[in-house]
Amino acid sequence: MKLSQLLFSFLMGYFCYSLIEIVMRGYTHWTMSLTGGLVLTVLYIINSRNSMTLIRSCIAGTLSITAIELTVGIFDNVIMHWNVWDYSDMPFNFLGQICIPFSCLWFVLCIPARLLCRRIYRTLSRQSLNKKAVPINSEQPL
């Protein structure tokens, strides 16, 4: 896996998550944009494995997203007091940073994310295979 593939998946996650949050809530926080990029990069790595089934991908994705969400939530909301989100009113929440209902949503959203990640992987892998070294002919002018 190349750095360019990881960077591309990060940027896709950064902009797609920001756009979704702006459409749904009317705003986003810069740390959420970074988190969206990190999440899609992790999902890209998970879904780049050919042996990964859809269910295993969704489970691994859900656990990864929830762990990232908890980590960012503790930093943003508990340590920095930025109050980016608060799940305290949600059932089965932990410190108001993660909750079962949103983890279930992450499971469902891992399905289209898997399709996107596999599409990115196939496209970028195909492009790198199509690039062939072209020998420079010294007789032809540049």
PDB file of C-alpha atoms in Angstrom, residues 2-141:
ATOM      1  CA  LYS A   2       1.413   3.329  -1.048  1.00  0.00           C
ATOM      2  CA  LEU A   3       1.486   6.576   0.856  1.00  0.00           C
ATOM      3  CA  SER A   4      -0.423   8.252  -1.998  1.00  0.00           C
ATOM      4  CA  GLN A   5      -3.299   5.785  -1.519  1.00  0.00           C
ATOM      5  CA  LEU A   6      -3.438   6.502   2.211  1.00  0.00           C
ATOM      6  CA  LEU A   7      -3.270  10.254   1.605  1.00  0.00           C
ATOM      7  CA  PHE A   8      -6.057  10.076  -0.971  1.00  0.00           C
ATOM      8  CA  SER A   9      -8.286   8.061   1.389  1.00  0.00           C
ATOM      9  CA  PHE A  10      -7.548  10.529   4.209  1.00  0.00           C
ATOM     10  CA  LEU A  11      -8.540  13.499   2.048  1.00  0.00           C
ATOM     11  CA  MET A  12     -11.706  11.733   0.877  1.00  0.00           C
ATOM     12  CA  GLY A  13     -12.690  11.034   4.491  1.00  0.00           C
ATOM     13  CA  TYR A  14     -11.779  14.567   5.541  1.00  0.00           C
ATOM     14  CA  PHE A  15     -13.958  16.241   2.937  1.00  0.00           C
ATOM     15  CA  CYS A  16     -16.803  13.690   2.783  1.00  0.00           C
ATOM     16  CA  TYR A  17     -17.301  13.602   6.555  1.00  0.00           C
ATOM     17  CA  SER A  18     -17.131  17.396   6.764  1.00  0.00           C
ATOM     18  CA  LEU A  19     -19.730  17.704   4.021  1.00  0.00           C
ATOM     19  CA  ILE A  20     -22.051  15.147   5.653  1.00  0.00           C
ATOM     20  CA  GLU A  21     -21.812  16.868   9.022  1.00  0.00           C
ATOM     21  CA  ILE A  22     -22.411  20.321   7.541  1.00  0.00           C
ATOM     22  CA  VAL A  23     -25.471  19.054   5.655  1.00  0.00           C
ATOM     23  CA  MET A  24     -26.858  17.215   8.706  1.00  0.00           C
ATOM     24  CA  ARG A  25     -25.984  19.633  11.540  1.00  0.00           C
ATOM     25  CA  GLY A  26     -25.208  22.868   9.729  1.00  0.00           C
ATOM     26  CA  TYR A  27     -21.615  22.998  10.961  1.00  0.00           C
ATOM     27  CA  THR A  28     -18.570  20.899  11.779  1.00  0.00           C
ATOM     28  CA  HIS A  29     -15.479  21.195  13.943  1.00  0.00           C
ATOM     29  CA  TRP A  30     -11.984  21.015  12.499  1.00  0.00           C
ATOM     30  CA  THR A  31     -11.134  18.032  14.699  1.00  0.00           C
ATOM     31  CA  MET A  32     -14.090  16.154  13.221  1.00  0.00           C
ATOM     32  CA  SER A  33     -12.724  16.747   9.725  1.00  0.00           C
ATOM     33  CA  LEU A  34      -9.399  15.249  10.797  1.00  0.00           C
ATOM     34  CA  THR A  35     -11.233  12.396  12.493  1.00  0.00           C
ATOM     35  CA  GLY A  36     -13.206  11.696   9.307  1.00  0.00           C
ATOM     36  CA  GLY A  37      -9.937  11.508   7.389  1.00  0.00           C
ATOM     37  CA  LEU A  38      -8.390   9.164   9.934  1.00  0.00           C
ATOM     38  CA  VAL A  39     -11.472   6.951   9.993  1.00  0.00           C
ATOM     39  CA  LEU A  40     -11.612   6.523   6.210  1.00  0.00           C
ATOM     40  CA  THR A  41      -7.871   5.792   6.138  1.00  0.00           C
ATOM     41  CA  VAL A  42      -8.334   3.043   8.738  1.00  0.00           C
ATOM     42  CA  LEU A  43     -11.342   1.680   6.828  1.00  0.00           C
ATOM     43  CA  TYR A  44      -9.258   1.788   3.641  1.00  0.00           C
ATOM     44  CA  ILE A  45      -6.556  -0.328   5.264  1.00  0.00           C
ATOM     45  CA  ILE A  46      -9.152  -2.768   6.605  1.00  0.00           C
ATOM     46  CA  ASN A  47     -10.930  -3.085   3.255  1.00  0.00           C
ATOM     47  CA  SER A  48      -7.754  -3.395   1.182  1.00  0.00           C
ATOM     48  CA  ARG A  49      -7.434  -6.986   2.389  1.00  0.00           C
ATOM     49  CA  ASN A  50      -9.012  -9.428  -0.054  1.00  0.00           C
ATOM     50  CA  SER A  51      -9.820 -11.892   2.739  1.00  0.00           C
ATOM     51  CA  MET A  52     -12.047  -9.380   4.550  1.00  0.00           C
ATOM     52  CA  THR A  53     -15.727 -10.300   4.294  1.00  0.00           C
ATOM     53  CA  LEU A  54     -18.466  -7.678   4.508  1.00  0.00           C
ATOM     54  CA  ILE A  55     -19.513  -8.646   8.041  1.00  0.00           C
ATOM     55  CA  ARG A  56     -15.931  -8.792   9.329  1.00  0.00           C
ATOM     56  CA  SER A  57     -15.245  -5.457   7.659  1.00  0.00           C
ATOM     57  CA  CYS A  58     -18.281  -3.869   9.325  1.00  0.00           C
ATOM     58  CA  ILE A  59     -17.346  -5.277  12.732  1.00  0.00           C
ATOM     59  CA  ALA A  60     -13.708  -4.162  12.429  1.00  0.00           C
ATOM     60  CA  GLY A  61     -14.827  -0.786  11.106  1.00  0.00           C
ATOM     61  CA  THR A  62     -17.352  -0.276  13.895  1.00  0.00           C
ATOM     62  CA  LEU A  63     -14.812  -1.129  16.586  1.00  0.00           C
ATOM     63  CA  SER A  64     -12.199   1.128  14.968  1.00  0.00           C
ATOM     64  CA  ILE A  65     -14.566   4.066  14.521  1.00  0.00           C
ATOM     65  CA  THR A  66     -15.887   3.744  18.071  1.00  0.00           C
ATOM     66  CA  ALA A  67     -12.341   3.611  19.486  1.00  0.00           C
ATOM     67  CA  ILE A  68     -11.306   6.662  17.441  1.00  0.00           C
ATOM     68  CA  GLU A  69     -14.493   8.468  18.460  1.00  0.00           C
ATOM     69  CA  LEU A  70     -13.808   7.747  22.135  1.00  0.00           C
ATOM     70  CA  THR A  71     -10.197   8.921  21.862  1.00  0.00           C
ATOM     71  CA  VAL A  72     -11.086  12.136  20.028  1.00  0.00           C
ATOM     72  CA  GLY A  73     -14.079  12.704  22.321  1.00  0.00           C
ATOM     73  CA  ILE A  74     -11.981  12.435  25.464  1.00  0.00           C
ATOM     74  CA  PHE A  75      -9.462  14.895  24.013  1.00  0.00           C
ATOM     75  CA  ASP A  76     -11.966  17.351  22.493  1.00  0.00           C
ATOM     76  CA  ASN A  77     -14.723  17.258  25.060  1.00  0.00           C
ATOM     77  CA  VAL A  78     -13.242  16.085  28.355  1.00  0.00           C
ATOM     78  CA  ILE A  79      -9.698  17.473  28.270  1.00  0.00           C
ATOM     79  CA  MET A  80     -10.090  20.553  26.051  1.00  0.00           C
ATOM     80  CA  HIS A  81     -13.761  21.279  26.977  1.00  0.00           C
ATOM     81  CA  TRP A  82     -14.603  22.155  23.344  1.00  0.00           C
ATOM     82  CA  ASN A  83     -18.009  20.435  23.619  1.00  0.00           C
ATOM     83  CA  VAL A  84     -17.951  19.167  20.042  1.00  0.00           C
ATOM     84  CA  TRP A  85     -20.590  16.531  20.868  1.00  0.00           C
ATOM     85  CA  ASP A  86     -22.324  15.040  23.873  1.00  0.00           C
ATOM     86  CA  TYR A  87     -24.048  11.655  23.881  1.00  0.00           C
ATOM     87  CA  SER A  88     -25.003  11.910  27.573  1.00  0.00           C
ATOM     88  CA  ASP A  89     -28.699  11.790  26.701  1.00  0.00           C
ATOM     89  CA  MET A  90     -28.260   8.691  24.518  1.00  0.00           C
ATOM     90  CA  PRO A  91     -28.869   5.204  25.922  1.00  0.00           C
ATOM     91  CA  PHE A  92     -25.858   3.046  26.770  1.00  0.00           C
ATOM     92  CA  ASN A  93     -23.349   5.894  26.507  1.00  0.00           C
ATOM     93  CA  PHE A  94     -19.863   5.931  27.963  1.00  0.00           C
ATOM     94  CA  LEU A  95     -18.753   9.289  29.373  1.00  0.00           C
ATOM     95  CA  GLY A  96     -21.082  10.918  26.844  1.00  0.00           C
ATOM     96  CA  GLN A  97     -18.466  10.265  24.139  1.00  0.00           C
ATOM     97  CA  ILE A  98     -19.634   6.993  22.575  1.00  0.00           C
ATOM     98  CA  CYS A  99     -22.923   5.112  22.653  1.00  0.00           C
ATOM     99  CA  ILE A 100     -24.458   1.925  21.304  1.00  0.00           C
ATOM    100  CA  PRO A 101     -26.938   3.647  18.920  1.00  0.00           C
ATOM    101  CA  PHE A 102     -24.148   5.503  17.121  1.00  0.00           C
ATOM    102  CA  SER A 103     -21.967   2.392  17.062  1.00  0.00           C
ATOM    103  CA  CYS A 104     -24.871   0.633  15.304  1.00  0.00           C
ATOM    104  CA  LEU A 105     -24.988   3.531  12.838  1.00  0.00           C
ATOM    105  CA  TRP A 106     -21.230   3.153  12.229  1.00  0.00           C
ATOM    106  CA  PHE A 107     -21.828  -0.542  11.463  1.00  0.00           C
ATOM    107  CA  VAL A 108     -24.393   0.351   8.782  1.00  0.00           C
ATOM    108  CA  LEU A 109     -22.243   3.168   7.363  1.00  0.00           C
ATOM    109  CA  CYS A 110     -19.315   0.750   7.038  1.00  0.00           C
ATOM    110  CA  ILE A 111     -21.169  -0.879   4.120  1.00  0.00           C
ATOM    111  CA  PRO A 112     -21.005   2.113   1.720  1.00  0.00           C
ATOM    112  CA  ALA A 113     -17.584   3.001   3.149  1.00  0.00           C
ATOM    113  CA  ARG A 114     -16.378  -0.492   2.197  1.00  0.00           C
ATOM    114  CA  LEU A 115     -17.614   0.004  -1.351  1.00  0.00           C
ATOM    115  CA  LEU A 116     -15.878   3.374  -1.553  1.00  0.00           C
ATOM    116  CA  CYS A 117     -12.616   2.034  -0.100  1.00  0.00           C
ATOM    117  CA  ARG A 118     -12.528  -0.955  -2.425  1.00  0.00           C
ATOM    118  CA  ARG A 119     -13.267   1.301  -5.399  1.00  0.00           C
ATOM    119  CA  ILE A 120     -10.431   3.638  -4.417  1.00  0.00           C
ATOM    120  CA  TYR A 121      -8.108   0.658  -3.937  1.00  0.00           C
ATOM    121  CA  ARG A 122      -8.934  -0.874  -7.319  1.00  0.00           C
ATOM    122  CA  THR A 123      -8.670   2.449  -9.136  1.00  0.00           C
ATOM    123  CA  LEU A 124      -5.389   3.532  -7.563  1.00  0.00           C
ATOM    124  CA  SER A 125      -3.857   0.055  -7.833  1.00  0.00           C
ATOM    125  CA  ARG A 126      -4.824  -0.161 -11.494  1.00  0.00           C
ATOM    126  CA  GLN A 127      -3.325   3.263 -12.201  1.00  0.00           C
ATOM    127  CA  SER A 128      -0.035   2.342 -10.558  1.00  0.00           C
ATOM    128  CA  LEU A 129       0.096  -0.873 -12.596  1.00  0.00           C
ATOM    129  CA  ASN A 130      -0.584   1.002 -15.834  1.00  0.00           C
ATOM    130  CA  LYS A 131       2.328   3.347 -15.268  1.00  0.00           C
ATOM    131  CA  LYS A 132       5.215   1.854 -17.143  1.00  0.00           C
ATOM    132  CA  ALA A 133       8.683   3.210 -17.287  1.00  0.00           C
ATOM    133  CA  VAL A 134       9.182   4.747 -20.692  1.00  0.00           C
ATOM    134  CA  PRO A 135      12.799   4.646 -21.790  1.00  0.00           C
ATOM    135  CA  ILE A 136      14.167   7.991 -22.867  1.00  0.00           C
ATOM    136  CA  ASN A 137      15.438   7.911 -26.406  1.00  0.00           C
ATOM    137  CA  SER A 138      18.439  10.166 -26.647  1.00  0.00           C
ATOM    138  CA  GLU A 139      17.850  10.699 -30.357  1.00  0.00           C
ATOM    139  CA  GLN A 140      14.492  12.403 -29.869  1.00  0.00           C
ATOM    140  CA  PRO A 141      14.430  16.018 -28.743  1.00  0.00           C
TER     141      PRO A 141
END
